[in-house]
Amino acid sequence: MGKILMKGNEAIALAAIKGGVDAFYGYPITPQNEVPEYLSKHMIENGKVFVQAESEVASINMVYGAAGAGVRVMTSSSSPGIALMQEGISYIAGAELPCVIVSVMRGGPGLGNIQPAQGDYYQATRGGGNGDYNLIVYAPESIQETIDVMKSAFDTADYYRNPVMVLVDGLIGQMMEAVDFDRPVEKRDLSLKDWATNGKKNHPGKRNIANSLHLGAEILEDHNKNLKKKYDRIKENEVKYEMINMDNPDYTIVAYGTMARVCRSAIKQLKKKGIEVGMIRPIALWPYPKKAFDEIPSTCKGIMCVEMSMGQMLDDVQISNRGRFDVAFYGRYAGVVPEPEEIVDAIENFEEWRVE
Amino acid sequence: MAEKTIKVAGFGGQGVMMFGKLLAYAATKEDRYSLWFPSYGPETRGGTANCAVIVSDEVINSPVFRNASHTVVFNLPSLEKFNDRVEDDSLLLYNASLIEKEVKNDKALVVGVPCNKIANDLGNPKVLNMVMLGAYLALTKLFSADVIETVLKEYLGDSKAGMLDVNKQAIKAGMDFIEDAGISYA
């Protein structure tokens, strides 16, 4: 196929098809509308299911149903829409069903605006819904990486029987870059979905139930213990991050998604000024790459967390740092994307941005 | 080639997005790196529209930039918005049909192109953006006319194939304008 120039949202849609999606349910919202737009044309012509539901609440419950029936299913939305879906996401996680949720973040809180932002880190990694559950959350930094993540997301979701969220900001959704859809991605050994509620002819003599309701306290506790075991397994195996220029940095930046790319440019500018700065770039936000922080050389003068939010991943940075280094935070939010020069300035005035 | 940051701005309908996309497509065609990013906020409704393009021989990091290597403005509000956001020794192209006041910029070579007038003379006011693209290519030599023609053809597709000739004429007219004026840039 070679490299083609493509808009991020459309690339997400095509990558989902390449990843084997069978059904899409969603409701329009900027800045992710090109995802359903593209799929509305290409799912039908490939004999797959596309439904524009009446709301986000309906969409996620359609996802719940389709996931229960064992098909590869996804939805896509943006911040306020993802907020509406939280009940359904919690049910899907509780019922241990696989699905892929694309979240293209915009400014908040509330309806906010439609510009790029990263204010939904908590929503994605802390569970916006109720109960003890986790999503596997990926935060790619480019359209290419988004494609690679999307292509393998359905395998990952099936493997763990858990929702996978692909978290990008509006900039990745709206920009165009040259991308390659043929890059190989990791394939997993998947067992048959013998748990699917797809009719007894597919599992004779066995009654399958997709459910998140367990009224007996001990029964639910046992269920949650099993969930915990699964989450521990994910924490053990699915940490994904990149270390950039981390041999002997004066400072270490921690950033993800679009923000990491802006920081890459800042790091180059700082190098010209004689300041060596490295970066820990989480690719999976949950599970968080805590162990990466152990690799920061003791000569480092401090950690600077940079986000397009008021400081949400900062919590995980401080937990992972365990008080070892001084921590500073620089953020622009509500739809403002910081320029590399701002990060350069923030590093040069580290003390000013220090947090307790 | 060092990374070129390009800002294209005007009001909705002037072909700002297409101008930027053609550069990004041309870069892809030549196996160079490119990135296109539109302003997609509320300002696109009837107000100013702009897009950013980055063209580079190396992997592009930050999609956002403070100052542009090349700034192309099609109306006065866009000039006022981006006149201060230019690199040293950069290029500032403006639409002299709509911006009649004197344009000053200490950091950039400033070139006015009467895009509307040239497009009107060609008999199609819509191709004013391609007039500017011709002038832009003549000055920057970022892409050859051949590559632009190839991507233009693909961009217009079958449904707008009838528009190809007038768009090509407009690009040529823009190039001729720069040549006749005897202006050169780095």
PDB file of C-alpha atoms in Angstrom, chain B:
ATOM      1  CA  MET B   1      16.496  20.752   3.707  1.00  0.00           C
ATOM      2  CA  ALA B   2      15.769  22.166   7.128  1.00  0.00           C
ATOM      3  CA  GLU B   3      12.232  21.777   8.414  1.00  0.00           C
ATOM      4  CA  LYS B   4       9.837  24.325   6.881  1.00  0.00           C
ATOM      5  CA  THR B   5       6.933  25.559   8.954  1.00  0.00           C
ATOM      6  CA  ILE B   6       4.198  27.031   6.811  1.00  0.00           C
ATOM      7  CA  LYS B   7       1.138  29.016   7.908  1.00  0.00           C
ATOM      8  CA  VAL B   8      -1.673  29.571   5.417  1.00  0.00           C
ATOM      9  CA  ALA B   9      -4.538  31.837   6.444  1.00  0.00           C
ATOM     10  CA  GLY B  10      -7.535  33.613   4.971  1.00  0.00           C
ATOM     11  CA  PHE B  11     -11.277  33.480   5.271  1.00  0.00           C
ATOM     12  CA  GLY B  12     -13.478  30.486   4.568  1.00  0.00           C
ATOM     13  CA  GLY B  13     -13.859  29.809   0.856  1.00  0.00           C
ATOM     14  CA  GLN B  14     -10.508  31.201  -0.280  1.00  0.00           C
ATOM     15  CA  GLY B  15      -9.022  27.742  -0.605  1.00  0.00           C
ATOM     16  CA  VAL B  16      -6.693  27.993   2.376  1.00  0.00           C
ATOM     17  CA  MET B  17      -7.045  24.336   3.401  1.00  0.00           C
ATOM     18  CA  MET B  18      -6.542  23.093  -0.157  1.00  0.00           C
ATOM     19  CA  PHE B  19      -3.380  25.221  -0.504  1.00  0.00           C
ATOM     20  CA  GLY B  20      -1.945  23.564   2.597  1.00  0.00           C
ATOM     21  CA  LYS B  21      -3.087  20.056   1.734  1.00  0.00           C
ATOM     22  CA  LEU B  22      -1.473  20.170  -1.710  1.00  0.00           C
ATOM     23  CA  LEU B  23       1.882  20.907  -0.064  1.00  0.00           C
ATOM     24  CA  ALA B  24       1.408  17.979   2.320  1.00  0.00           C
ATOM     25  CA  TYR B  25       0.386  15.651  -0.524  1.00  0.00           C
ATOM     26  CA  ALA B  26       3.364  16.787  -2.614  1.00  0.00           C
ATOM     27  CA  ALA B  27       5.746  16.028   0.248  1.00  0.00           C
ATOM     28  CA  THR B  28       4.227  12.551   0.628  1.00  0.00           C
ATOM     29  CA  LYS B  29       4.590  12.004  -3.111  1.00  0.00           C
ATOM     30  CA  GLU B  30       8.310  12.804  -2.816  1.00  0.00           C
ATOM     31  CA  ASP B  31       8.716  10.557   0.257  1.00  0.00           C
ATOM     32  CA  ARG B  32       9.432  13.551   2.463  1.00  0.00           C
ATOM     33  CA  TYR B  33       7.772  14.037   5.825  1.00  0.00           C
ATOM     34  CA  SER B  34       4.816  16.336   6.134  1.00  0.00           C
ATOM     35  CA  LEU B  35       2.107  17.262   8.578  1.00  0.00           C
ATOM     36  CA  TRP B  36      -1.068  19.272   7.956  1.00  0.00           C
ATOM     37  CA  PHE B  37      -3.187  20.659  10.714  1.00  0.00           C
ATOM     38  CA  PRO B  38      -6.300  22.812  10.302  1.00  0.00           C
ATOM     39  CA  SER B  39      -7.731  25.342  12.666  1.00  0.00           C
ATOM     40  CA  TYR B  40     -11.054  23.681  13.292  1.00  0.00           C
ATOM     41  CA  GLY B  41     -12.502  25.902  15.967  1.00  0.00           C
ATOM     42  CA  PRO B  42     -15.524  28.191  15.837  1.00  0.00           C
ATOM     43  CA  GLU B  43     -13.428  30.762  13.970  1.00  0.00           C
ATOM     44  CA  THR B  44     -13.824  28.758  10.757  1.00  0.00           C
ATOM     45  CA  ARG B  45     -17.465  29.803  10.473  1.00  0.00           C
ATOM     46  CA  GLY B  46     -17.431  32.910   8.315  1.00  0.00           C
ATOM     47  CA  GLY B  47     -14.318  34.227  10.050  1.00  0.00           C
ATOM     48  CA  THR B  48     -10.687  33.437   9.448  1.00  0.00           C
ATOM     49  CA  ALA B  49      -9.579  29.937   8.558  1.00  0.00           C
ATOM     50  CA  ASN B  50      -6.009  28.776   8.744  1.00  0.00           C
ATOM     51  CA  CYS B  51      -3.918  25.678   8.517  1.00  0.00           C
ATOM     52  CA  ALA B  52      -0.374  24.782   9.410  1.00  0.00           C
ATOM     53  CA  VAL B  53       1.874  22.624   7.263  1.00  0.00           C
ATOM     54  CA  ILE B  54       5.282  21.243   8.138  1.00  0.00           C
ATOM     55  CA  VAL B  55       7.534  19.812   5.426  1.00  0.00           C
ATOM     56  CA  SER B  56      10.800  18.144   6.355  1.00  0.00           C
ATOM     57  CA  ASP B  57      13.379  15.605   5.253  1.00  0.00           C
ATOM     58  CA  GLU B  58      13.440  14.272   8.810  1.00  0.00           C
ATOM     59  CA  VAL B  59      10.789  12.945  11.188  1.00  0.00           C
ATOM     60  CA  ILE B  60       8.558  15.793  12.348  1.00  0.00           C
ATOM     61  CA  ASN B  61       8.228  16.170  16.090  1.00  0.00           C
ATOM     62  CA  SER B  62       6.063  19.003  17.364  1.00  0.00           C
ATOM     63  CA  PRO B  63       2.948  19.554  15.253  1.00  0.00           C
ATOM     64  CA  VAL B  64       2.683  23.092  16.637  1.00  0.00           C
ATOM     65  CA  PHE B  65       5.174  25.893  16.043  1.00  0.00           C
ATOM     66  CA  ARG B  66       5.524  29.483  17.171  1.00  0.00           C
ATOM     67  CA  ASN B  67       7.005  31.107  14.068  1.00  0.00           C
ATOM     68  CA  ALA B  68       6.579  30.225  10.415  1.00  0.00           C
ATOM     69  CA  SER B  69       9.265  29.838   7.753  1.00  0.00           C
ATOM     70  CA  HIS B  70       6.656  30.749   5.161  1.00  0.00           C
ATOM     71  CA  THR B  71       3.509  32.748   5.859  1.00  0.00           C
ATOM     72  CA  VAL B  72       0.746  33.036   3.264  1.00  0.00           C
ATOM     73  CA  VAL B  73      -2.159  35.361   4.065  1.00  0.00           C
ATOM     74  CA  PHE B  74      -5.204  35.974   1.921  1.00  0.00           C
ATOM     75  CA  ASN B  75      -6.929  38.748   3.874  1.00  0.00           C
ATOM     76  CA  LEU B  76      -6.219  41.555   6.338  1.00  0.00           C
ATOM     77  CA  PRO B  77      -7.361  39.836   9.579  1.00  0.00           C
ATOM     78  CA  SER B  78      -4.985  36.961   8.780  1.00  0.00           C
ATOM     79  CA  LEU B  79      -2.095  39.336   8.163  1.00  0.00           C
ATOM     80  CA  GLU B  80      -2.744  41.050  11.479  1.00  0.00           C
ATOM     81  CA  LYS B  81      -2.908  37.706  13.253  1.00  0.00           C
ATOM     82  CA  PHE B  82       0.254  36.167  11.829  1.00  0.00           C
ATOM     83  CA  ASN B  83       2.503  39.104  10.835  1.00  0.00           C
ATOM     84  CA  ASP B  84       4.443  38.856  14.111  1.00  0.00           C
ATOM     85  CA  ARG B  85       4.753  35.079  14.064  1.00  0.00           C
ATOM     86  CA  VAL B  86       7.483  34.719  11.445  1.00  0.00           C
ATOM     87  CA  GLU B  87      11.006  33.320  11.578  1.00  0.00           C
ATOM     88  CA  ASP B  88      14.062  35.423  10.746  1.00  0.00           C
ATOM     89  CA  ASP B  89      14.743  35.572   6.989  1.00  0.00           C
ATOM     90  CA  SER B  90      11.353  34.071   6.294  1.00  0.00           C
ATOM     91  CA  LEU B  91       8.872  34.674   3.497  1.00  0.00           C
ATOM     92  CA  LEU B  92       5.566  36.512   3.822  1.00  0.00           C
ATOM     93  CA  LEU B  93       3.201  36.312   0.858  1.00  0.00           C
ATOM     94  CA  TYR B  94       0.018  38.353   0.931  1.00  0.00           C
ATOM     95  CA  ASN B  95      -2.996  38.784  -1.290  1.00  0.00           C
ATOM     96  CA  ALA B  96      -2.546  42.319  -2.634  1.00  0.00           C
ATOM     97  CA  SER B  97      -6.072  42.336  -4.066  1.00  0.00           C
ATOM     98  CA  LEU B  98      -7.582  42.411  -0.576  1.00  0.00           C
ATOM     99  CA  ILE B  99      -4.742  43.892   1.475  1.00  0.00           C
ATOM    100  CA  GLU B 100      -4.223  47.355   0.068  1.00  0.00           C
ATOM    101  CA  LYS B 101      -2.235  48.925   2.893  1.00  0.00           C
ATOM    102  CA  GLU B 102       1.542  48.758   2.970  1.00  0.00           C
ATOM    103  CA  VAL B 103       2.749  45.563   4.606  1.00  0.00           C
ATOM    104  CA  LYS B 104       5.833  45.864   6.798  1.00  0.00           C
ATOM    105  CA  ASN B 105       7.823  43.040   8.320  1.00  0.00           C
ATOM    106  CA  ASP B 106      11.467  43.364   9.401  1.00  0.00           C
ATOM    107  CA  LYS B 107      12.094  39.629   9.529  1.00  0.00           C
ATOM    108  CA  ALA B 108      10.541  38.490   6.260  1.00  0.00           C
ATOM    109  CA  LEU B 109      10.764  39.089   2.560  1.00  0.00           C
ATOM    110  CA  VAL B 110       7.314  40.555   1.876  1.00  0.00           C
ATOM    111  CA  VAL B 111       5.701  39.883  -1.493  1.00  0.00           C
ATOM    112  CA  GLY B 112       2.224  41.007  -2.516  1.00  0.00           C
ATOM    113  CA  VAL B 113       0.377  39.024  -5.183  1.00  0.00           C
ATOM    114  CA  PRO B 114      -2.914  40.371  -6.625  1.00  0.00           C
ATOM    115  CA  CYS B 115      -4.519  36.923  -6.454  1.00  0.00           C
ATOM    116  CA  ASN B 116      -8.150  37.935  -6.987  1.00  0.00           C
ATOM    117  CA  LYS B 117      -7.284  40.111  -9.970  1.00  0.00           C
ATOM    118  CA  ILE B 118      -5.164  37.455 -11.684  1.00  0.00           C
ATOM    119  CA  ALA B 119      -7.824  34.796 -11.028  1.00  0.00           C
ATOM    120  CA  ASN B 120     -10.566  37.060 -12.355  1.00  0.00           C
ATOM    121  CA  ASP B 121      -8.509  37.728 -15.471  1.00  0.00           C
ATOM    122  CA  LEU B 122      -8.348  33.939 -15.968  1.00  0.00           C
ATOM    123  CA  GLY B 123     -12.119  33.888 -15.828  1.00  0.00           C
ATOM    124  CA  ASN B 124     -12.492  31.949 -12.552  1.00  0.00           C
ATOM    125  CA  PRO B 125     -12.324  33.890  -9.262  1.00  0.00           C
ATOM    126  CA  LYS B 126     -12.212  30.604  -7.301  1.00  0.00           C
ATOM    127  CA  VAL B 127      -8.645  29.753  -8.362  1.00  0.00           C
ATOM    128  CA  LEU B 128      -7.118  32.674  -6.470  1.00  0.00           C
ATOM    129  CA  ASN B 129      -5.511  30.169  -4.089  1.00  0.00           C
ATOM    130  CA  MET B 130      -3.738  28.440  -6.972  1.00  0.00           C
ATOM    131  CA  VAL B 131      -2.418  31.793  -8.225  1.00  0.00           C
ATOM    132  CA  MET B 132      -0.875  32.216  -4.788  1.00  0.00           C
ATOM    133  CA  LEU B 133       0.425  28.635  -4.846  1.00  0.00           C
ATOM    134  CA  GLY B 134       2.183  29.362  -8.158  1.00  0.00           C
ATOM    135  CA  ALA B 135       3.808  32.457  -6.689  1.00  0.00           C
ATOM    136  CA  TYR B 136       4.737  30.488  -3.564  1.00  0.00           C
ATOM    137  CA  LEU B 137       6.382  27.701  -5.557  1.00  0.00           C
ATOM    138  CA  ALA B 138       8.252  30.175  -7.777  1.00  0.00           C
ATOM    139  CA  LEU B 139       9.750  31.815  -4.699  1.00  0.00           C
ATOM    140  CA  THR B 140      10.402  28.853  -2.398  1.00  0.00           C
ATOM    141  CA  LYS B 141      11.030  26.140  -5.005  1.00  0.00           C
ATOM    142  CA  LEU B 142       9.766  23.735  -2.334  1.00  0.00           C
ATOM    143  CA  PHE B 143       8.197  21.487  -4.996  1.00  0.00           C
ATOM    144  CA  SER B 144       8.400  21.280  -8.772  1.00  0.00           C
ATOM    145  CA  ALA B 145       5.391  22.229 -10.861  1.00  0.00           C
ATOM    146  CA  ASP B 146       5.232  18.598 -12.041  1.00  0.00           C
ATOM    147  CA  VAL B 147       4.722  17.173  -8.564  1.00  0.00           C
ATOM    148  CA  ILE B 148       2.117  19.795  -7.741  1.00  0.00           C
ATOM    149  CA  GLU B 149       0.316  19.016 -10.993  1.00  0.00           C
ATOM    150  CA  THR B 150       0.257  15.292 -10.126  1.00  0.00           C
ATOM    151  CA  VAL B 151      -1.165  15.834  -6.658  1.00  0.00           C
ATOM    152  CA  LEU B 152      -3.577  18.482  -7.939  1.00  0.00           C
ATOM    153  CA  LYS B 153      -4.969  15.972 -10.403  1.00  0.00           C
ATOM    154  CA  GLU B 154      -5.397  13.383  -7.644  1.00  0.00           C
ATOM    155  CA  TYR B 155      -6.892  15.985  -5.311  1.00  0.00           C
ATOM    156  CA  LEU B 156      -9.536  17.096  -7.803  1.00  0.00           C
ATOM    157  CA  GLY B 157     -10.340  13.499  -8.715  1.00  0.00           C
ATOM    158  CA  ASP B 158     -12.762  12.459 -11.409  1.00  0.00           C
ATOM    159  CA  SER B 159     -15.631  14.566 -10.160  1.00  0.00           C
ATOM    160  CA  LYS B 160     -13.716  17.836 -10.532  1.00  0.00           C
ATOM    161  CA  ALA B 161     -11.432  16.809 -13.410  1.00  0.00           C
ATOM    162  CA  GLY B 162     -12.913  19.625 -15.476  1.00  0.00           C
ATOM    163  CA  MET B 163     -11.325  22.104 -13.041  1.00  0.00           C
ATOM    164  CA  LEU B 164      -7.779  20.834 -13.631  1.00  0.00           C
ATOM    165  CA  ASP B 165      -6.867  23.085 -16.559  1.00  0.00           C
ATOM    166  CA  VAL B 166      -7.955  26.349 -15.010  1.00  0.00           C
ATOM    167  CA  ASN B 167      -6.146  25.429 -11.769  1.00  0.00           C
ATOM    168  CA  LYS B 168      -2.981  24.696 -13.736  1.00  0.00           C
ATOM    169  CA  GLN B 169      -3.325  27.987 -15.583  1.00  0.00           C
ATOM    170  CA  ALA B 170      -3.680  29.763 -12.268  1.00  0.00           C
ATOM    171  CA  ILE B 171      -0.500  28.161 -10.887  1.00  0.00           C
ATOM    172  CA  LYS B 172       1.346  29.184 -14.070  1.00  0.00           C
ATOM    173  CA  ALA B 173      -0.015  32.734 -13.826  1.00  0.00           C
ATOM    174  CA  GLY B 174       1.219  32.991 -10.231  1.00  0.00           C
ATOM    175  CA  MET B 175       4.662  31.737 -11.241  1.00  0.00           C
ATOM    176  CA  ASP B 176       4.769  34.190 -14.153  1.00  0.00           C
ATOM    177  CA  PHE B 177       3.835  37.055 -11.850  1.00  0.00           C
ATOM    178  CA  ILE B 178       6.904  36.403  -9.688  1.00  0.00           C
ATOM    179  CA  GLU B 179       9.164  35.959 -12.702  1.00  0.00           C
ATOM    180  CA  ASP B 180       7.926  39.136 -14.366  1.00  0.00           C
ATOM    181  CA  ALA B 181       8.398  41.063 -11.153  1.00  0.00           C
ATOM    182  CA  GLY B 182      11.953  39.734 -10.952  1.00  0.00           C
ATOM    183  CA  ILE B 183      11.647  38.752  -7.282  1.00  0.00           C
ATOM    184  CA  SER B 184      13.733  35.924  -5.852  1.00  0.00           C
ATOM    185  CA  TYR B 185      13.956  34.396  -2.384  1.00  0.00           C
ATOM    186  CA  ALA B 186      16.976  32.569  -0.969  1.00  0.00           C
TER     187      ALA B 186
END
